[in-house]
Coordinates of C-alpha atoms and ligand atoms in Angstrom, one line a residue:
M133 CA 35.3 -11.1 7.5
K134 CA 31.5 -11.6 7.7
V135 CA 29.1 -9.0 9.0
L136 CA 25.5 -9.3 10.0
I137 CA 23.4 -6.2 10.1
V138 CA 20.2 -6.3 12.3
G139 CA 17.4 -4.2 10.8
S140 CA 16.2 -3.2 7.4
G141 CA 15.6 0.5 7.1
G142 CA 17.5 3.4 5.5
R143 CA 20.0 3.5 8.4
E144 CA 20.8 -0.2 8.0
H145 CA 21.2 0.3 4.2
A146 CA 23.6 3.2 4.8
L147 CA 25.6 1.1 7.4
A148 CA 25.7 -1.8 5.0
W149 CA 26.8 0.4 2.1
K150 CA 29.6 1.8 4.1
I151 CA 30.7 -1.5 5.5
A152 CA 30.7 -3.0 2.0
Q153 CA 33.4 -0.6 1.0
D154 CA 35.8 -2.2 3.6
P155 CA 38.3 -4.4 1.8
K156 CA 38.3 -6.7 4.9
V157 CA 34.6 -7.5 4.5
E158 CA 33.8 -10.4 2.2
A159 CA 30.0 -10.9 3.0
I160 CA 27.3 -8.9 4.6
Y161 CA 24.0 -10.3 5.8
A162 CA 20.9 -8.4 7.0
A163 CA 18.1 -9.5 9.3
P164 CA 15.6 -9.4 8.0
G165 CA 17.0 -7.5 5.1
S166 CA 15.0 -6.2 2.2
D167 CA 15.1 -6.1 -1.6
G168 CA 16.6 -2.6 -1.4
L169 CA 19.4 -3.7 1.1
A170 CA 20.0 -6.8 -1.2
Q171 CA 22.2 -4.5 -3.3
V172 CA 24.8 -4.7 -0.5
A173 CA 23.6 -7.3 2.1
R174 CA 22.0 -10.7 1.7
S175 CA 18.6 -11.1 3.2
T176 CA 18.4 -13.7 6.0
G177 CA 14.7 -13.3 6.5
L178 CA 15.3 -13.5 10.3
A179 CA 13.2 -11.1 12.4
A180 CA 15.2 -8.4 14.1
D181 CA 13.6 -9.2 17.4
D182 CA 14.2 -13.1 17.2
L183 CA 17.3 -12.9 19.3
D184 CA 17.8 -16.7 19.6
A185 CA 17.5 -17.2 15.8
L186 CA 19.9 -14.3 15.2
A187 CA 22.5 -15.8 17.7
A188 CA 22.1 -19.2 16.1
F189 CA 22.7 -17.7 12.7
A190 CA 25.8 -15.7 13.7
S191 CA 27.2 -18.9 15.3
S192 CA 26.5 -21.2 12.4
Q193 CA 27.6 -18.8 9.7
S194 CA 30.8 -17.8 11.7
I195 CA 29.8 -14.1 11.6
D196 CA 32.7 -12.0 12.8
L197 CA 30.8 -8.8 13.7
T198 CA 27.1 -8.1 14.2
V199 CA 25.9 -4.5 14.0
V200 CA 22.5 -3.7 15.5
G201 CA 20.5 -0.9 13.8
P202 CA 17.3 -0.3 15.8
E203 CA 16.9 0.1 19.6
A204 CA 14.3 -2.7 20.2
P205 CA 16.8 -5.7 20.0
L206 CA 19.3 -3.7 22.2
A207 CA 16.7 -3.0 24.8
A208 CA 15.7 -6.7 24.7
G209 CA 19.3 -7.7 25.4
I210 CA 20.7 -9.0 22.1
V211 CA 24.3 -7.9 23.0
D212 CA 24.2 -9.7 26.4
L213 CA 23.0 -12.9 24.6
F214 CA 25.6 -12.7 21.8
K215 CA 28.4 -12.0 24.3
S216 CA 27.4 -15.0 26.4
R217 CA 27.9 -17.2 23.4
G218 CA 31.2 -15.6 22.5
L219 CA 29.9 -13.7 19.5
R220 CA 31.2 -10.2 18.6
I221 CA 28.5 -7.6 18.5
F222 CA 28.5 -3.8 18.4
G223 CA 26.1 -2.0 20.8
P224 CA 25.2 -1.6 24.4
G225 CA 23.9 -4.4 26.6
K226 CA 20.4 -4.3 28.1
A227 CA 21.4 -2.3 31.1
G228 CA 22.9 0.5 28.9
A229 CA 20.0 0.4 26.5
Q230 CA 17.8 1.7 29.3
L231 CA 19.1 5.1 28.3
E232 CA 16.7 4.9 25.4
A233 CA 14.2 2.5 26.9
S234 CA 13.4 4.4 30.0
K235 CA 13.2 8.2 30.1
A236 CA 13.1 8.1 34.0
F237 CA 16.3 6.1 34.0
T238 CA 17.9 8.6 31.7
K239 CA 16.9 11.6 33.8
G240 CA 18.3 9.9 36.9
V241 CA 21.6 9.3 35.1
L242 CA 21.8 12.9 33.8
I243 CA 21.2 14.4 37.2
E244 CA 23.7 12.1 38.9
A245 CA 26.2 12.9 36.1
G246 CA 25.6 16.7 36.4
V247 CA 24.6 17.0 32.7
P248 CA 22.4 19.9 31.9
T249 CA 18.8 18.8 31.3
A250 CA 15.3 20.1 31.7
A251 CA 13.8 20.1 35.3
Y252 CA 11.5 17.2 35.7
A253 CA 9.7 14.7 37.9
E254 CA 8.4 11.2 37.3
F255 CA 4.9 10.0 38.1
S256 CA 2.6 7.0 38.1
S257 CA -0.3 8.9 39.5
A258 CA -2.3 11.3 37.3
P259 CA -3.4 13.9 39.9
E260 CA 0.3 14.4 41.1
A261 CA 1.5 14.7 37.4
R262 CA -1.2 17.3 36.6
A263 CA -0.3 19.3 39.7
F264 CA 3.4 19.3 38.7
A265 CA 2.6 20.4 35.2
R266 CA 0.9 23.4 36.6
E267 CA 3.9 24.1 38.9
L268 CA 6.2 24.1 35.9
G269 CA 3.9 26.3 33.8
F270 CA 3.2 26.0 30.1
P271 CA 4.3 24.9 27.7
C272 CA 5.5 21.8 29.4
V273 CA 6.4 18.4 28.1
V274 CA 4.8 15.0 29.0
K275 CA 6.8 11.9 28.1
A276 CA 5.9 8.2 28.3
D277 CA 8.7 6.5 30.2
G278 CA 9.2 3.6 27.8
L279 CA 9.7 2.9 24.1
A280 CA 6.7 4.4 22.1
A281 CA 8.1 4.4 18.5
G282 CA 9.0 8.2 18.8
K283 CA 5.3 9.1 19.6
G284 CA 5.5 9.2 23.4
V285 CA 6.4 12.9 23.8
V286 CA 3.6 15.5 24.0
I287 CA 4.3 19.2 24.1
C288 CA 1.5 20.8 26.1
A289 CA 0.6 24.4 25.4
N290 CA -1.8 24.7 28.4
A291 CA -3.2 22.9 31.4
A292 CA -6.0 21.2 29.4
E293 CA -3.4 19.7 27.0
A294 CA -1.3 18.6 29.9
D295 CA -4.2 16.9 31.6
E296 CA -5.2 15.1 28.4
A297 CA -1.7 13.9 27.8
V298 CA -1.2 12.7 31.5
D299 CA -4.6 11.0 31.6
S300 CA -4.3 9.3 28.2
M301 CA -1.0 7.7 29.3
L302 CA -1.5 7.0 33.0
E303 CA -5.2 6.2 32.9
G304 CA -6.2 5.6 29.3
G305 CA -3.4 3.1 28.7
R306 CA -2.1 5.0 25.6
F307 CA 1.4 3.4 24.9
G308 CA 0.4 0.5 27.2
Q309 CA 3.2 -0.4 29.7
A310 CA 5.5 2.2 28.1
G311 CA 3.2 4.9 29.4
A312 CA 2.4 3.4 32.9
R313 CA 5.1 5.7 34.2
I314 CA 5.7 9.2 32.8
V315 CA 8.1 12.1 33.0
V316 CA 6.8 15.6 33.1
E317 CA 9.4 18.2 32.3
E318 CA 10.2 21.8 31.6
F319 CA 9.9 23.0 28.0
L320 CA 13.3 24.0 26.7
E321 CA 13.8 26.6 23.9
G322 CA 16.5 26.7 21.4
E323 CA 17.8 24.9 18.3
E324 CA 17.9 21.1 18.3
A325 CA 21.0 19.2 17.2
S326 CA 22.0 15.5 17.3
F327 CA 25.4 14.5 18.6
M328 CA 26.6 10.9 18.3
A329 CA 29.6 9.5 19.9
L330 CA 31.2 6.1 20.1
S331 CA 32.0 4.6 23.5
D332 CA 34.2 1.6 24.5
G333 CA 33.0 1.8 28.1
S334 CA 35.7 4.2 29.2
S335 CA 36.9 6.3 26.2
V336 CA 34.6 8.2 23.8
L337 CA 35.0 9.5 20.4
G338 CA 32.7 12.2 19.0
L339 CA 31.3 11.7 15.5
A340 CA 30.4 14.6 13.1
S341 CA 27.4 16.6 14.2
S342 CA 24.1 16.2 12.4
Q343 CA 20.6 17.6 12.6
D344 CA 17.4 16.0 11.6
H345 CA 13.9 17.3 10.7
K346 CA 11.3 15.6 12.8
A347 CA 8.1 17.4 11.6
A348 CA 6.3 16.0 8.6
F349 CA 5.9 19.3 6.6
D350 CA 7.9 22.3 5.5
G351 CA 8.6 25.0 8.0
D352 CA 8.7 22.4 10.8
S353 CA 5.0 22.1 10.7
G354 CA 2.7 19.0 11.0
P355 CA 3.0 15.9 13.1
N356 CA 6.2 14.4 14.5
T357 CA 7.9 11.7 12.4
G358 CA 10.8 9.4 12.7
G359 CA 12.7 12.1 10.7
M360 CA 12.0 13.6 7.2
G361 CA 15.6 14.4 6.4
A362 CA 19.0 15.2 8.0
Y363 CA 22.3 16.8 7.2
S364 CA 25.8 16.8 8.6
P365 CA 27.6 18.8 9.8
A366 CA 25.2 20.9 11.9
P367 CA 26.7 24.4 11.9
V368 CA 25.1 25.2 15.3
I369 CA 27.8 22.8 16.7
D370 CA 31.1 24.4 16.1
E371 CA 34.4 22.9 17.3
A372 CA 34.3 24.5 20.7
L373 CA 30.8 23.3 21.3
H374 CA 31.7 19.8 20.0
Q375 CA 34.4 19.6 22.7
E376 CA 32.1 21.1 25.3
I377 CA 29.5 18.4 24.5
L378 CA 32.1 15.6 24.8
E379 CA 33.3 16.9 28.2
T380 CA 30.1 18.0 29.8
V381 CA 27.6 15.5 28.3
I382 CA 29.0 12.4 26.8
E383 CA 32.0 11.7 29.1
P384 CA 30.1 12.2 32.4
T385 CA 27.3 10.1 31.1
V386 CA 29.6 7.2 30.3
A387 CA 31.5 7.6 33.5
T388 CA 28.3 7.6 35.6
L389 CA 27.1 4.4 33.9
A390 CA 30.5 2.8 34.6
A391 CA 30.2 3.8 38.2
R392 CA 26.8 2.0 38.2
G393 CA 28.5 -1.1 36.8
I394 CA 27.2 -0.6 33.3
D395 CA 29.9 -1.0 30.6
Y396 CA 28.5 1.2 27.8
R397 CA 29.8 0.2 24.4
G398 CA 28.3 1.4 21.1
V399 CA 26.8 4.6 19.8
L400 CA 25.6 7.1 22.4
Y401 CA 23.3 9.5 20.6
A402 CA 22.4 12.8 22.5
G403 CA 19.4 14.7 21.3
L404 CA 20.3 18.3 22.4
M405 CA 18.7 21.6 22.7
I406 CA 21.3 24.4 22.1
K407 CA 20.4 27.7 23.7
D408 CA 22.9 30.6 23.8
G409 CA 25.7 28.2 22.8
R410 CA 25.0 25.8 25.7
P411 CA 23.8 22.2 25.3
Q412 CA 21.1 20.6 27.3
V413 CA 20.1 16.9 26.8
L414 CA 16.5 16.2 25.6
E415 CA 17.0 12.5 25.3
Y416 CA 19.4 9.7 24.6
N417 CA 19.3 7.0 22.0
V418 CA 21.5 4.0 22.1
R419 CA 22.0 3.5 18.3
F420 CA 22.6 5.6 15.2
G421 CA 19.9 8.0 14.3
D422 CA 17.8 7.4 11.3
P423 CA 18.0 9.3 8.9
E424 CA 21.0 11.1 10.5
C425 CA 23.1 8.0 9.9
Q426 CA 22.7 8.4 6.2
P427 CA 24.5 11.7 5.7
L428 CA 27.1 10.5 8.3
M429 CA 28.0 7.4 6.4
M430 CA 28.3 9.5 3.2
R431 CA 30.9 11.6 5.0
L432 CA 32.8 9.0 6.9
E433 CA 36.2 8.4 5.6
S434 CA 37.6 6.0 8.2
S435 CA 36.7 2.4 8.4
L436 CA 33.4 1.9 10.3
V437 CA 34.3 -1.7 11.0
D438 CA 37.6 -0.7 12.6
L439 CA 35.8 1.8 14.8
M440 CA 33.2 -0.6 15.9
E441 CA 35.9 -3.2 16.7
A442 CA 37.8 -0.6 18.7
C443 CA 34.5 -0.2 20.8
I444 CA 34.3 -3.9 21.3
D445 CA 37.9 -4.3 22.2
G446 CA 38.2 -1.3 24.4
T447 CA 40.8 0.4 22.2
L448 CA 38.9 3.5 21.2
A449 CA 41.5 5.8 23.0
S450 CA 44.0 5.0 20.2
S451 CA 41.4 5.4 17.4
E452 CA 40.6 8.5 15.3
V453 CA 37.9 9.2 12.9
R454 CA 38.3 11.0 9.6
W455 CA 35.5 12.7 7.6
K456 CA 35.3 13.8 4.0
P457 CA 35.4 17.5 3.9
G458 CA 32.1 19.3 2.9
A459 CA 28.6 18.3 3.8
A460 CA 26.0 15.6 3.2
V461 CA 22.2 15.8 3.2
C462 CA 19.4 13.2 3.2
V463 CA 15.9 13.8 2.0
V464 CA 13.4 11.3 3.1
M465 CA 10.6 10.4 0.5
A466 CA 7.6 9.2 2.3
S467 CA 4.3 7.5 1.5
A468 CA 1.0 9.4 1.4
G469 CA -0.4 9.6 4.9
Y470 CA 2.9 9.0 6.8
P471 CA 3.3 9.4 9.8
G472 CA -0.3 8.3 10.1
S473 CA -1.6 5.2 8.4
Y474 CA -0.1 5.3 4.9
R475 CA -0.5 4.0 1.4
K476 CA 1.5 1.0 0.4
G477 CA 2.2 -0.8 -2.9
D478 CA 2.7 2.1 -5.3
V479 CA 5.1 1.6 -8.2
I480 CA 8.2 3.7 -7.8
S481 CA 9.8 5.1 -11.0
G482 CA 13.1 6.9 -11.6
L483 CA 15.3 5.1 -9.0
E484 CA 18.1 4.3 -11.5
A485 CA 18.1 7.8 -12.9
A486 CA 18.4 9.2 -9.3
A487 CA 21.1 6.8 -8.2
S488 CA 23.2 7.7 -11.2
Q489 CA 23.5 11.3 -10.2
P490 CA 27.0 12.3 -9.1
A491 CA 27.6 12.0 -5.3
V492 CA 24.2 10.6 -4.7
E493 CA 23.2 7.3 -2.9
V494 CA 19.5 6.3 -2.6
F495 CA 19.1 4.3 0.6
H496 CA 16.0 2.1 0.8
A497 CA 13.8 2.3 3.9
G498 CA 10.5 0.8 2.7
T499 CA 10.6 -0.8 -0.7
A500 CA 10.3 -4.2 -2.3
R501 CA 10.4 -5.6 -5.8
D502 CA 7.1 -7.0 -7.2
E503 CA 6.8 -10.2 -9.4
Q504 CA 7.6 -8.0 -12.4
G505 CA 10.8 -6.6 -10.9
R506 CA 9.3 -3.1 -10.3
W507 CA 10.1 -1.3 -7.2
I508 CA 7.1 -0.7 -4.9
S509 CA 6.6 1.3 -1.7
T510 CA 6.1 -0.8 1.4
G511 CA 6.8 1.5 4.3
G512 CA 6.0 5.0 5.7
R513 CA 9.5 6.2 5.0
V514 CA 10.3 4.8 1.6
L515 CA 13.7 6.2 0.5
G516 CA 16.5 8.3 1.9
V517 CA 17.9 10.2 -1.0
S518 CA 21.4 11.3 0.1
A519 CA 24.0 13.4 -1.5
S520 CA 27.4 14.9 -0.5
G521 CA 28.9 18.1 -1.7
P522 CA 31.7 20.7 -1.0
D523 CA 29.2 22.6 1.1
V524 CA 25.7 22.1 2.4
S525 CA 24.0 24.2 -0.4
K526 CA 25.6 22.0 -3.1
A527 CA 24.7 18.8 -1.3
V528 CA 21.1 20.1 -0.9
D529 CA 20.9 20.9 -4.7
R530 CA 22.3 17.4 -5.6
A531 CA 19.9 15.7 -3.3
Y532 CA 16.8 17.5 -4.6
E533 CA 17.9 17.0 -8.2
A534 CA 17.9 13.3 -7.5
V535 CA 14.6 13.4 -5.7
S536 CA 13.1 15.2 -8.8
K537 CA 13.7 12.0 -10.8
I538 CA 11.8 9.7 -8.5
R539 CA 8.0 9.5 -8.5
W540 CA 5.1 7.4 -7.1
D541 CA 1.5 8.2 -6.4
G542 CA 1.1 10.2 -3.3
V543 CA 4.9 10.6 -2.5
H544 CA 5.6 13.4 0.0
Y545 CA 8.7 14.9 1.1
R546 CA 10.0 18.2 2.6
R547 CA 11.4 20.8 0.3
D548 CA 13.3 22.6 3.0
I549 CA 15.8 20.1 4.4
A550 CA 18.9 21.8 5.8
H551 CA 17.3 25.2 5.4
R552 CA 18.8 26.4 8.7
A553 CA 22.3 25.4 7.7
V554 CA 21.9 27.0 4.3
G555 CA 20.5 30.1 5.9
R556 CA 23.4 30.3 8.4
I557 CA 26.0 30.0 5.7
A558 CA 24.2 32.6 3.6
A559 CA 24.1 34.9 6.5
G560 CA 27.9 34.3 7.0
A561 CA 27.3 32.9 10.5
Ligands
AMP237 P1 12.4 13.0 22.6 O1 11.8 11.7 22.0 O2 12.6 13.0 24.1 O3 13.7 13.5 21.8 O4 11.3 14.1 22.2 C1 10.9 14.3 20.8 C2 10.9 15.7 20.5 O5 10.2 16.5 21.4 C3 12.3 16.3 20.6 O6 13.1 16.1 19.4 C4 12.0 17.8 20.8 O7 11.7 18.4 19.6 C5 10.8 17.7 21.7 N1 11.1 17.8 23.1 C6 11.4 16.8 23.9 N2 11.7 17.3 25.2 C7 11.6 18.6 25.1 C8 11.8 19.7 26.0 N3 12.0 19.4 27.3 N4 11.6 20.9 25.6 C9 11.3 21.1 24.3 N5 11.1 20.2 23.4 C10 11.2 19.0 23.8
LIG238 N1 15.9 10.6 13.7 C1 15.7 10.4 15.1 C2 16.0 9.1 15.6 O1 16.6 8.3 14.9 O2 15.7 8.9 16.7

């Protein structure tokens, strides 16, 4: 079969790498693709948001399965368009993708579904939002309703910070239309974890747990990023909690969407805060997390294509998912300046030496080859150096051993990825 992957980051490289191992798959294309992904997927050069061109390509090339990496094409309705043309595609339609594209929509679904989440209210008027923040007390959280590239959430330590966040979004036009409506919510304490599940519209299947590191610097300090590293499994989610999350979070959410006439098929990714062993939902994403997808793909034993097809066909209830024992870790190597404006065009050395380490895969997120065939940095997040191992400590050691081989001017990465999981195991918890 022929597969088209929409997107070109580390997540898409990991998905393509996994799909390429499936004996059924004879060709993989990526849109747009990249020099790094070209190791496993042919670049089409088509923009990930050019939905008509993507559908035309899938038709003319007889693509059997399209897999959408990022949220923007999902929110723009790529799945609805493909389905209307009889093309098979993995992911939710536009209505379901509101779970990521609108925080107010999500909060409404969560409340209706009885899923635990922070107390909140939504606003388009600044004075009311400011007053509500004071009612909640501090810290509180101010969120732009729409897609804001992961930057639309502000944790406010006091009234002055809340006023500034509210005013910048509602009156200052920060985030544009995405911030014309906001959610103000209670601050939750606890440990964050990611829980991804597959859904075929009625049945769900939980994937292995994972955890990412959003802060730019060690010790969870510095600005928020798209994710500086991730690992799976997340020991904070044991088997009992895994089951509880499925029953109290994922299933009621999919059922509530179904009752609203929304047939949710694809990945449902819950960002959770775990406190005293209980999950509360911080947010939903409607696609695989990046970088969380990278350690997940390293651990996935089952055919990803079969699982995605079961979601499309509505046969997930008779599917199961198998994982390699042990753990996997991804360390993101980023450009100087990321997540702010960052350097580009630096020559990267040591990629081959890193990739030849045992149980290591180097997924490319922002690289290209120059005219001389050298690898250069082109993005904020440049590489996801991923490793598996019999336990998280071994996977961490392997990932950092591979990282130590790779260099470019200004590279930065966190040195403490998976520290919580390693600490828990060391403490015998
Ligand atoms: P979101 O995009 O909604 O996941 O928010 C980004 C990050 O902000 C999360 O990963 C959390 O670290 C933090 N966050 C969001 N909402 C809350 C909340 N209600 N309480 C505490 N932290 C939060
Ligand atoms: N790593 C967080 C995300 O993919 O949203």
